[in-house]
Short mmCIF file of C-alpha atoms (C1' of nucleotides) in Angstrom, two decimals:
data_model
loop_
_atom_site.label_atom_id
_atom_site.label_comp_id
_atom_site.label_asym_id
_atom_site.label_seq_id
_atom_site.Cartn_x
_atom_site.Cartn_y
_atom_site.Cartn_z
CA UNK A 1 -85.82 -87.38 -251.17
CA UNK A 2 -88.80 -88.54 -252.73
CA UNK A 3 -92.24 -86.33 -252.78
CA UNK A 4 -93.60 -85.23 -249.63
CA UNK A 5 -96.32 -87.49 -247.91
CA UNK A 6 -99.64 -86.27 -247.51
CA UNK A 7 -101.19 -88.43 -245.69
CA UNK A 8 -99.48 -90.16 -242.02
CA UNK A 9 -99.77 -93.70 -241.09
CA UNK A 10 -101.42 -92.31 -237.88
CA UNK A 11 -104.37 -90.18 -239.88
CA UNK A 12 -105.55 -93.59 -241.15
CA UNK A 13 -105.41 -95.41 -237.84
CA UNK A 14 -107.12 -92.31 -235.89
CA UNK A 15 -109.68 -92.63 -239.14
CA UNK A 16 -110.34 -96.56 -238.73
CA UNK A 17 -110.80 -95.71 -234.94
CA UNK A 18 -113.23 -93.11 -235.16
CA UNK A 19 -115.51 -95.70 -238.49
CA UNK A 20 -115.69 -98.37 -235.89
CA UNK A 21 -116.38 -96.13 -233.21
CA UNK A 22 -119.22 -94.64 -234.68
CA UNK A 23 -120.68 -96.68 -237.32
CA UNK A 24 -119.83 -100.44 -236.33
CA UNK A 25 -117.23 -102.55 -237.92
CA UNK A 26 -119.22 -103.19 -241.14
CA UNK A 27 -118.97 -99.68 -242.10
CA UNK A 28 -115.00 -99.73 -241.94
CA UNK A 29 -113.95 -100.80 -245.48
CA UNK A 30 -111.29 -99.67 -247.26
CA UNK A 31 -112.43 -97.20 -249.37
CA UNK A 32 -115.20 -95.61 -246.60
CA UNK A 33 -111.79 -95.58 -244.85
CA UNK A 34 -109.69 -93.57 -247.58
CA UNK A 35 -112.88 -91.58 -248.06
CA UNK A 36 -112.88 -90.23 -244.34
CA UNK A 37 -109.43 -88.67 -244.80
CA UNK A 38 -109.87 -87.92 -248.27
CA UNK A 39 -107.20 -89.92 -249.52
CA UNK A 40 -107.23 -92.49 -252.49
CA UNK A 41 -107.87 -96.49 -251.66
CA UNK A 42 -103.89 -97.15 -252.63
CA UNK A 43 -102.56 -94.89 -249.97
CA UNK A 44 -104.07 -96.98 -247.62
CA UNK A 45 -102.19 -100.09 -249.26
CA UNK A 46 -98.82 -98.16 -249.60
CA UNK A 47 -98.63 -97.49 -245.98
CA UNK A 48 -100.22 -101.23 -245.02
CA UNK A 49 -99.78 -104.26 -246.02
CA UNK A 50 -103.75 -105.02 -245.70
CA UNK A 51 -106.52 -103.85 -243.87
CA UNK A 52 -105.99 -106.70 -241.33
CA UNK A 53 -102.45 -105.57 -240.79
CA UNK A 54 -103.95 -101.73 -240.19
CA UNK A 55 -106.46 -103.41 -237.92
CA UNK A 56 -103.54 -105.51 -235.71
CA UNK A 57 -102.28 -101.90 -235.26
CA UNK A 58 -105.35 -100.17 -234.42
CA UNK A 59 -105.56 -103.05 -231.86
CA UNK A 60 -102.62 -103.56 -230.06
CA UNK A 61 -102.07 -99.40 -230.12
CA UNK A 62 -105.46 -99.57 -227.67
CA UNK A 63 -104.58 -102.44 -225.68
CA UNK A 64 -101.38 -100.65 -225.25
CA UNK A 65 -102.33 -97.36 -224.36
CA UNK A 66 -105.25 -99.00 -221.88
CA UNK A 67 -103.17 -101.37 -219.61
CA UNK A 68 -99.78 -99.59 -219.68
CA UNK A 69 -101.68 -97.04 -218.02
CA UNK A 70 -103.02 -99.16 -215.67
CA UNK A 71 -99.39 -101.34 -214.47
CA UNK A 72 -97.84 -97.63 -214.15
CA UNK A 73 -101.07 -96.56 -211.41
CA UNK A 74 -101.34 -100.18 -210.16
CA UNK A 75 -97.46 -100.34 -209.41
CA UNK A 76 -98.34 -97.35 -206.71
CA UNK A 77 -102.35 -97.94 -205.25
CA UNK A 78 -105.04 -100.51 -206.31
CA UNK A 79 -108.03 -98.21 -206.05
CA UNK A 80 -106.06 -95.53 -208.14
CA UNK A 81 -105.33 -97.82 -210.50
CA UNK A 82 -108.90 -99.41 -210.56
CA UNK A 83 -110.72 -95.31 -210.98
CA UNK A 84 -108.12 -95.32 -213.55
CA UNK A 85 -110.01 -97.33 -215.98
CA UNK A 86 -112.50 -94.86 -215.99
CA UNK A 87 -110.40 -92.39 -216.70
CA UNK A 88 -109.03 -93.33 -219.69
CA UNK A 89 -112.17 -94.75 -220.86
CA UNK A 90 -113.53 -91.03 -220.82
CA UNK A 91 -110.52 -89.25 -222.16
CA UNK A 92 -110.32 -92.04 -225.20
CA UNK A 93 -114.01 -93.06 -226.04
CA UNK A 94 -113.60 -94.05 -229.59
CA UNK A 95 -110.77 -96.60 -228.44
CA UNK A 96 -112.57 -97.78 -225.73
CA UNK A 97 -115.65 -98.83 -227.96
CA UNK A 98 -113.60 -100.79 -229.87
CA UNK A 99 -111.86 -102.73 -226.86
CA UNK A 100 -114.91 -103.41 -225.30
CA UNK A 101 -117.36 -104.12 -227.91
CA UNK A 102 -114.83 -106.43 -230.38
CA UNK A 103 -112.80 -109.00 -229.89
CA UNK A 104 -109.40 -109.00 -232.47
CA UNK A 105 -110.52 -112.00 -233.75
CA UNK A 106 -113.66 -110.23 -235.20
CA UNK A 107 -111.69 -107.65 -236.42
CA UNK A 108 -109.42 -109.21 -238.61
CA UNK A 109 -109.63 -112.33 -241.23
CA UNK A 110 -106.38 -113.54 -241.01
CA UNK A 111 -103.58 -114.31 -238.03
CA UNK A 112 -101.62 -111.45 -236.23
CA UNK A 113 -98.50 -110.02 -237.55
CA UNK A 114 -95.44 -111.23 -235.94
CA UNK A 115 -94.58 -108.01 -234.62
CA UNK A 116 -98.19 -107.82 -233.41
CA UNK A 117 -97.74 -111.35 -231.49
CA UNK A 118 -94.69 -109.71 -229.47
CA UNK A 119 -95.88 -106.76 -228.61
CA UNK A 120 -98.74 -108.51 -227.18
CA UNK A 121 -96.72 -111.33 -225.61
CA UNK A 122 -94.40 -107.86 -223.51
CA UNK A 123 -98.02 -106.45 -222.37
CA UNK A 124 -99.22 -109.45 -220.90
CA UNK A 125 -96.03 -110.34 -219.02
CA UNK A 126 -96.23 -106.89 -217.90
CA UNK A 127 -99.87 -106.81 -216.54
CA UNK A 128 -99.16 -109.78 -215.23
CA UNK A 129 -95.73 -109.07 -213.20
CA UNK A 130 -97.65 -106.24 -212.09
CA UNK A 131 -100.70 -107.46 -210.86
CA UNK A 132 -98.43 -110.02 -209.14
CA UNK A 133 -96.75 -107.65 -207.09
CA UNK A 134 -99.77 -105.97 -206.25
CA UNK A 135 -101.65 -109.04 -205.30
CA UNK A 136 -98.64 -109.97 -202.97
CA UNK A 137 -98.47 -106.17 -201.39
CA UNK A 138 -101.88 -106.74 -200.34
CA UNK A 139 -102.73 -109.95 -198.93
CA UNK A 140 -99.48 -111.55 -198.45
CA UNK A 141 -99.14 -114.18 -200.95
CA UNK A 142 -101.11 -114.62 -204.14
CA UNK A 143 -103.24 -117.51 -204.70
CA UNK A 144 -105.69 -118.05 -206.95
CA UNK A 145 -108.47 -116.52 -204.43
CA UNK A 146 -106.63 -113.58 -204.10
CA UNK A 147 -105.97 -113.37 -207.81
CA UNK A 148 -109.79 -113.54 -208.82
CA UNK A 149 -111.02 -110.74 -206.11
CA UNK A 150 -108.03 -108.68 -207.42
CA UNK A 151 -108.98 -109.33 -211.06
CA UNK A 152 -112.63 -108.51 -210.47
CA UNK A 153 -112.52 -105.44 -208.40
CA UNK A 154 -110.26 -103.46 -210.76
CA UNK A 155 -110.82 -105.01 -213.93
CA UNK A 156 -114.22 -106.89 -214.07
CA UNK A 157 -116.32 -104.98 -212.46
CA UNK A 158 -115.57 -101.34 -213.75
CA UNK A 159 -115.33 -103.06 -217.28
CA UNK A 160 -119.05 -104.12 -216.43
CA UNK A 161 -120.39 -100.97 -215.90
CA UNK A 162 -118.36 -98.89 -218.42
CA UNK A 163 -119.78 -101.03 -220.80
CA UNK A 164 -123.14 -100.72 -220.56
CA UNK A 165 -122.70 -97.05 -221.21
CA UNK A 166 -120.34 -97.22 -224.13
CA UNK A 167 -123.08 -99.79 -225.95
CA UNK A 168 -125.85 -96.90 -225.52
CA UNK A 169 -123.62 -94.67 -227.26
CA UNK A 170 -122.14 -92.62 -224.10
CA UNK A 171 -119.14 -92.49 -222.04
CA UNK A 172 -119.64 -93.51 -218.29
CA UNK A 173 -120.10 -90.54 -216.12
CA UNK A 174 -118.53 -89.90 -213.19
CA UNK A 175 -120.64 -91.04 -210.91
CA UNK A 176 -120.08 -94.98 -211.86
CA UNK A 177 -117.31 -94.10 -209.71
CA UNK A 178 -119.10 -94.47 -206.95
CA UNK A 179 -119.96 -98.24 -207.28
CA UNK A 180 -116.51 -99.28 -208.32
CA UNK A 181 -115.11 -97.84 -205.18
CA UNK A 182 -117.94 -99.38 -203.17
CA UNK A 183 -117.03 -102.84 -204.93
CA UNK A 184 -113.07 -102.59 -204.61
CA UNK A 185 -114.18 -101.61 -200.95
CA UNK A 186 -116.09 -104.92 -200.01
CA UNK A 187 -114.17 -107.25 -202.32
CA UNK A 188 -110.55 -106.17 -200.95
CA UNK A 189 -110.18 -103.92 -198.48
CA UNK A 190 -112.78 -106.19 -196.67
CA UNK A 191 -111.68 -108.96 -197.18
CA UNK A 192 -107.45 -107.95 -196.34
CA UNK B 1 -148.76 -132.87 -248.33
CA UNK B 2 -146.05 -132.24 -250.44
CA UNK B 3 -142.28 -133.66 -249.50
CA UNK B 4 -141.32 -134.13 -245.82
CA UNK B 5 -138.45 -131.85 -244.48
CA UNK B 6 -135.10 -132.96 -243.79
CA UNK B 7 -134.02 -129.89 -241.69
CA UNK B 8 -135.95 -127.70 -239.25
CA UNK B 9 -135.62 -124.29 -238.94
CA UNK B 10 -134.35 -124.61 -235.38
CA UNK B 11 -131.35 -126.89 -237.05
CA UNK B 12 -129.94 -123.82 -238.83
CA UNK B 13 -130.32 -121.60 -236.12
CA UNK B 14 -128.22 -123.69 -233.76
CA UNK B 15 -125.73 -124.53 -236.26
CA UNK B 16 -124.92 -120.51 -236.56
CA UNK B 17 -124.78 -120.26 -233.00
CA UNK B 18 -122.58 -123.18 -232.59
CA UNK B 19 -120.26 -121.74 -235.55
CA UNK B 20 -120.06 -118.47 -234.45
CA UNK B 21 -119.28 -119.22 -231.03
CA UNK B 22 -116.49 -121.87 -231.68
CA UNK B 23 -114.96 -119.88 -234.77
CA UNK B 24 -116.29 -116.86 -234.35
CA UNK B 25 -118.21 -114.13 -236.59
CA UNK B 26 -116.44 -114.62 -239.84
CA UNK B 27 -116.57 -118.41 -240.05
CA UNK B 28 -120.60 -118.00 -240.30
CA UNK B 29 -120.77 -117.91 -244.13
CA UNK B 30 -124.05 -119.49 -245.57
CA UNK B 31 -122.03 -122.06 -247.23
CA UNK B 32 -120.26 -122.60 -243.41
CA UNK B 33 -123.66 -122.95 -241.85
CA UNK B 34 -125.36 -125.10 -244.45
CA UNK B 35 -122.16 -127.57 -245.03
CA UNK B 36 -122.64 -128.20 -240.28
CA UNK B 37 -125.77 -129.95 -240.70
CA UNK B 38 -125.10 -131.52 -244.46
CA UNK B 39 -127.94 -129.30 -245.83
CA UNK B 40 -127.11 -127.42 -249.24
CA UNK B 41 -127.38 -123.87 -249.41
CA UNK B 42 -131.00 -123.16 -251.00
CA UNK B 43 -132.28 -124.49 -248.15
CA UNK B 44 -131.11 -121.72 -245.76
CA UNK B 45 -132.90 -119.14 -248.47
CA UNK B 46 -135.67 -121.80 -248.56
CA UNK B 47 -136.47 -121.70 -244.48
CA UNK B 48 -134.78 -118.05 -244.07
CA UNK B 49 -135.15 -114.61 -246.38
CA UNK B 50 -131.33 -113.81 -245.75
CA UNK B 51 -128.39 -114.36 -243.64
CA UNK B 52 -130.00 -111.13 -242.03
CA UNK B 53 -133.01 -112.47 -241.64
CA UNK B 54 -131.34 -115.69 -239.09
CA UNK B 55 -129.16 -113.90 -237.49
CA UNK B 56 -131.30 -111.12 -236.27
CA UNK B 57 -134.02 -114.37 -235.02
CA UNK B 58 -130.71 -116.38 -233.53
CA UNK B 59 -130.09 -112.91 -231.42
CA UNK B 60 -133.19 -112.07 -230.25
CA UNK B 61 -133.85 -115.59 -229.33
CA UNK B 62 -131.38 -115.62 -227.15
CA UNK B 63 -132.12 -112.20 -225.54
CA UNK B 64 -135.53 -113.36 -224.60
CA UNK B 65 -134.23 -116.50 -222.86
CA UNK B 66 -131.72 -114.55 -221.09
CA UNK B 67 -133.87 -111.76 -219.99
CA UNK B 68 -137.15 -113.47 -219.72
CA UNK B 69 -135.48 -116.04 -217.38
CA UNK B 70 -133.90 -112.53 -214.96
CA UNK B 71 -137.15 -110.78 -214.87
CA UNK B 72 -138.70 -114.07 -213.64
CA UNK B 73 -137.03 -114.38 -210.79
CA UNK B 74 -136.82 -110.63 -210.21
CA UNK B 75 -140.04 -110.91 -209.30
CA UNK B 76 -139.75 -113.19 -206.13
CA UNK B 77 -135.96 -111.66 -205.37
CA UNK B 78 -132.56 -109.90 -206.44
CA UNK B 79 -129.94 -111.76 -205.64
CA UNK B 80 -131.36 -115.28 -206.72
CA UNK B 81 -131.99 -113.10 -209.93
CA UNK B 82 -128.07 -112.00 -209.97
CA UNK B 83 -127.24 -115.71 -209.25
CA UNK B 84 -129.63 -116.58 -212.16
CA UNK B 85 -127.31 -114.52 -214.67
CA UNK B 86 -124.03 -116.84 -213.79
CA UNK B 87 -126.33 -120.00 -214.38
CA UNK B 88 -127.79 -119.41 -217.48
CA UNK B 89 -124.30 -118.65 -218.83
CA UNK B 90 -123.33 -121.82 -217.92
CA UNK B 91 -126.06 -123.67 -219.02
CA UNK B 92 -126.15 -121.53 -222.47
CA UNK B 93 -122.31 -121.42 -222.70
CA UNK B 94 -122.64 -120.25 -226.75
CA UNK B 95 -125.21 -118.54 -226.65
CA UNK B 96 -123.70 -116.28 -223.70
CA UNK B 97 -120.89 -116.17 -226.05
CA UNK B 98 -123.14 -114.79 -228.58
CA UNK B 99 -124.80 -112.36 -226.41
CA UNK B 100 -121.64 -110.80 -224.57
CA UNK B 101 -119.35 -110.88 -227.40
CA UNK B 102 -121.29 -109.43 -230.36
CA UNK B 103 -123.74 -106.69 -230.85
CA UNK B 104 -126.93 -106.91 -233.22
CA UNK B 105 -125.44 -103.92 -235.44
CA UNK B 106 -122.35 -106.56 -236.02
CA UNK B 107 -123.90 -109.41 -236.71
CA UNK B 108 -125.95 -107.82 -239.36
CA UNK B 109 -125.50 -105.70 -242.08
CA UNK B 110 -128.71 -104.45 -242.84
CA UNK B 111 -131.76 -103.21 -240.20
CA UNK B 112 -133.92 -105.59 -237.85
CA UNK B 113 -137.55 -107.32 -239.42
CA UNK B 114 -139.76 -105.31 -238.14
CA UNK B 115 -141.47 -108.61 -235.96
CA UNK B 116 -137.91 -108.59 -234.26
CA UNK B 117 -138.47 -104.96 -233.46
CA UNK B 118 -141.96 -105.75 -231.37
CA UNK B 119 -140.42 -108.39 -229.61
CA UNK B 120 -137.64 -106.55 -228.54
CA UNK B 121 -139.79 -103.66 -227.35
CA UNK B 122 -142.12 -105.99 -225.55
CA UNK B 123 -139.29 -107.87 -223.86
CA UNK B 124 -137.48 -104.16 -222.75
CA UNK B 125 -140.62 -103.12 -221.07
CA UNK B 126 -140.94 -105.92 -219.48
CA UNK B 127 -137.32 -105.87 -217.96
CA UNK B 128 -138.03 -102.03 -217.14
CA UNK B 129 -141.03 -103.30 -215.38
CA UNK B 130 -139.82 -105.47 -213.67
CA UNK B 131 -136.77 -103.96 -212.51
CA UNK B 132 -138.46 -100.59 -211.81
CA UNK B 133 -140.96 -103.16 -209.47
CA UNK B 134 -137.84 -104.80 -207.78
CA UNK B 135 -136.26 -101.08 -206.79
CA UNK B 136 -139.33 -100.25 -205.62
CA UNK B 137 -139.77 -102.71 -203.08
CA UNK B 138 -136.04 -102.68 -202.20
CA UNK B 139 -135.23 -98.87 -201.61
CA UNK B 140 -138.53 -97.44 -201.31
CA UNK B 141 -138.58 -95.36 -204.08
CA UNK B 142 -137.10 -95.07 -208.11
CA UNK B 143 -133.95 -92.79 -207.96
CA UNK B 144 -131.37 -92.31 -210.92
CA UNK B 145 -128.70 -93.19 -208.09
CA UNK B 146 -130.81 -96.48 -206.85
CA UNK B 147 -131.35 -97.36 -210.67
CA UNK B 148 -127.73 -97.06 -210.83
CA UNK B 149 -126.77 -100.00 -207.68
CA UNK B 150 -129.46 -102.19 -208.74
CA UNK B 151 -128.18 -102.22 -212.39
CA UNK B 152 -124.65 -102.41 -211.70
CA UNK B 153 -125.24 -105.78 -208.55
CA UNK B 154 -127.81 -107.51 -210.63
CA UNK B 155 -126.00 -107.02 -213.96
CA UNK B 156 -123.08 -105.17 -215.37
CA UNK B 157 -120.59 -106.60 -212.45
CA UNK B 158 -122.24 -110.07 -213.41
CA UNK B 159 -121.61 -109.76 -216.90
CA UNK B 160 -118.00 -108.38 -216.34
CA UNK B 161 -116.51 -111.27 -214.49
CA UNK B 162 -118.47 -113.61 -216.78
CA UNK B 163 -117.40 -111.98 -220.00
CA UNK B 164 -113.92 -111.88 -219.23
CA UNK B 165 -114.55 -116.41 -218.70
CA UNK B 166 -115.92 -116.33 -221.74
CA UNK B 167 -112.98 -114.38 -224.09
CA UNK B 168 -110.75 -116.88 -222.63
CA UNK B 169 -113.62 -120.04 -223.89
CA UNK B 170 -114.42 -121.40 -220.53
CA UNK B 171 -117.60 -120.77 -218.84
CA UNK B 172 -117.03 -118.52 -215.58
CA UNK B 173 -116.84 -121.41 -212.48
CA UNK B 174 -119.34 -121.89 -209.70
CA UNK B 175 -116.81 -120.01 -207.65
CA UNK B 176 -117.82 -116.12 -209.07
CA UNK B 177 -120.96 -116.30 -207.54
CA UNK B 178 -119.11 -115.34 -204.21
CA UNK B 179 -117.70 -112.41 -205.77
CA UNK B 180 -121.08 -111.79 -207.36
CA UNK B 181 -122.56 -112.07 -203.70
CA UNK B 182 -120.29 -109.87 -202.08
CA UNK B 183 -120.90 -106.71 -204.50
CA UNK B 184 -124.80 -107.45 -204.62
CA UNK B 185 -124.67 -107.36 -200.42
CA UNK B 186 -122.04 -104.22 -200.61
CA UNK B 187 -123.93 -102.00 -203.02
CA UNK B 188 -127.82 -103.71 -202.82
CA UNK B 189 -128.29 -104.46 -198.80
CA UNK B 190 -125.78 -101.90 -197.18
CA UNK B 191 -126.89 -99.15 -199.22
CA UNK B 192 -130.63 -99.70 -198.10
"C1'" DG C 1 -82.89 -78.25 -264.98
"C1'" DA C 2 -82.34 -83.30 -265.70
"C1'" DC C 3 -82.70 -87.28 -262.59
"C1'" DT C 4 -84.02 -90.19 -258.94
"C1'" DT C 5 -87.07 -91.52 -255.58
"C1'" DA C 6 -91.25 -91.55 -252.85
"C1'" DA C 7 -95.71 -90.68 -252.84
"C1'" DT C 8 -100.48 -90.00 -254.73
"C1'" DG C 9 -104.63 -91.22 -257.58
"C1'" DG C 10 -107.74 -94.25 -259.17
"C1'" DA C 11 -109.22 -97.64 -262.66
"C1'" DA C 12 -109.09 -102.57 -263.28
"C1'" DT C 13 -108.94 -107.10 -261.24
"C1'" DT C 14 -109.59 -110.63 -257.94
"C1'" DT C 15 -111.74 -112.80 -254.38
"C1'" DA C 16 -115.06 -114.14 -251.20
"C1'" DT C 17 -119.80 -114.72 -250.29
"C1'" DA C 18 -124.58 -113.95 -250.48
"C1'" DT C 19 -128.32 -114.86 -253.32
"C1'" DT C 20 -131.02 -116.76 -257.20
"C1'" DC C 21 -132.97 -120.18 -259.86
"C1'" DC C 22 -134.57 -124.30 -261.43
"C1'" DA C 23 -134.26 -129.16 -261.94
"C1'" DT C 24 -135.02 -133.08 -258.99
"C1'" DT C 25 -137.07 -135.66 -255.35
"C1'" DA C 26 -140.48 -137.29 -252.21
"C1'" DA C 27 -144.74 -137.08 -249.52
"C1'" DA C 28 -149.69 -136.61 -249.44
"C1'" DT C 29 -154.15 -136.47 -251.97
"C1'" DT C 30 -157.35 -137.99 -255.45
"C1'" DA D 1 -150.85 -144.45 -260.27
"C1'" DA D 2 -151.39 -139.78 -261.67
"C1'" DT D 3 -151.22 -135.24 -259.65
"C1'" DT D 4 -150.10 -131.66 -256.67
"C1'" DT D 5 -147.28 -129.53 -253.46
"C1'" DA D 6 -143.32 -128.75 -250.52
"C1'" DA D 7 -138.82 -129.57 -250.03
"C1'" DT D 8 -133.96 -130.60 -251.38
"C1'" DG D 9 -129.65 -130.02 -254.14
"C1'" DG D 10 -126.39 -127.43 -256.14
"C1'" DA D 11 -124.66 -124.92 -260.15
"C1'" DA D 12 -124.80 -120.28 -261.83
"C1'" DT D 13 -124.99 -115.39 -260.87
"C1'" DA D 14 -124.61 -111.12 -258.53
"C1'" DT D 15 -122.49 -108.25 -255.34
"C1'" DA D 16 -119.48 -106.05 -252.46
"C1'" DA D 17 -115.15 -105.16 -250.98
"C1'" DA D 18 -110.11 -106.07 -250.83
"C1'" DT D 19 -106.18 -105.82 -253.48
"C1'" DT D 20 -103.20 -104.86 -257.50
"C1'" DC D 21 -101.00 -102.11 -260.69
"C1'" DC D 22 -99.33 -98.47 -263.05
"C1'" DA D 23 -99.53 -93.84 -264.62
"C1'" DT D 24 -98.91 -89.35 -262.64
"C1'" DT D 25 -97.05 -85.99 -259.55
"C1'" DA D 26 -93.88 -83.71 -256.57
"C1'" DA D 27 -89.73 -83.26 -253.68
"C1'" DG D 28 -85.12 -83.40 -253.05
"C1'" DT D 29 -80.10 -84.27 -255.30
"C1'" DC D 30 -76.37 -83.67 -258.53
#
DNA sequence: GACTTAATGGAATTTATATTCCATTAAATT
DNA sequence: AATTTAATGGAATATAAATTCCATTAAGTC
């Protein structure tokens, strides 16, 4: 009952992704971010509370997406789960230029959302458990050696390179491959 | 002659780095920045044209120390260059902050000074120099695929470990140079 | 087809900051 | 010591963007 929405909560998340994405965080104010979607400034207030409550979502949605992919690969092979980085870097560009190049902090004025704050608080126990178990699969026990060569073959170092590209504008190619394998190669297989 | 100055340039342009490292982006407001050292306002518009105007001066300040201090020891060899990176994080600690958490295009809202522009052209031909010098006498010869390792050892591995030390506020520990070491000797030296 | 509810549409308001402006103060020069 | 110049000090103003508010519109329900 009611009139029939034209606009979903999702079209104005996708929209704030793809401002950020391609014009910096500057650009994404409210009404550039109505505009996009053609849509008038209030609908963007009827379906959030604020923009930095649209902007937790945006956030968390990423962060989401990017390491639940990662526990489910890491759970089976490190190196898989490592290339895997790269993978969904180039199927989701737009979200990965905002992961990489902000921090939420930047992105928002105020404190997280409550509902925010848990969600995040399930990922990182997640990741963690995860990289746990992996860490303990592979050399035995996990200490805080272990933990950092772990940390920085399949999350530092691809992070380091996909980076560079997605600050000149382009999405790693495949090739950067190449080097993270040669890196997860020397800094655990090696050193097993 | 006329009245001595209470407050050098240099005063303001640490303050904003100090405030934007500790509290991030959004705490810099003029009033912020002025209010750290005691000065009032009119003097930031007295020593600076705009908040644009600083902020574009505290980045590429920082840019030249970081790169100018790489491409010096380029010169005489790679990995001491590599090594170079992790110490002038830790001896710059907000500054690094500045440089791997933020992009120009964010901290400003309008476009660079044009005497910004030349120094920033100057100092990337230099670094292209210099690099281009360093693969030279390493490999032989200037591939796209040799371009590739030496950026990736001497930099954007590096920067990954030490950015991820630096969204938690700690500066990365003596202890990543290992890790740092082991790429640069798995992608650099083996690949010879 | 009147009624209720949910949504759009957008003008008006508020808020947060950057910027301006000018009176005041102090150093150097004569 | 009067004068000139460079700087401080801070209140007033301008600006830009977030947020509010309410009138209008449309979809179901009785």
């Amino acid at each position: 009952m009611g009139r029939k929405a034209y606009f979903k909560n999702e079209e104005f998340l996708n929209a704030a992704i793809e401002i950020i994405s391609e014009n910096g965080l500057n650009a994404l104010t409210v009404a550039a971010l109505a505009k996009r979607i053609n849509a008038p400034v209030g609908s963007v207030y009827h379906r959030f509370p604020s923009r930095d409550a649209l902007l937790a979502e945006v956030w968390i949605n990423i962060i989401e997406s990017f390491q639940n992919e990662f526990i489910g690969k890491i759970r089976e092979d490190g190196l898989e789960a490592t290339l895997s980085c790269l993978e969904w870097v180039r199927r989701h560009p737009h979200e990965a230029r905002i992961m990489l190049l902000y921090r939420m902090q930047d992105l928002m004025w105020g404190a997280w959302p409550e509902e925010m704050r848990q969600r995040a608080r399930r990922l990182n126990k997640d990741l963690h458990d995860a990289v746990a178990a992996f860490i303990k699969k592979q050399f035995g026990r996990v200490t805080k050696e272990n933990t950092d060569r772990v940390i920085f073959a399949t999350y530092d170092a691809p992070i380091g390179i996909i980076r560079r590209y997605l600050l000149e504008n382009k999405v790693p190619p495949p090739s950067a491959a190449r080097l993270i394998r040669e890196t997860y190669a020397a800094v655990i297989e090696k050193a097993k």
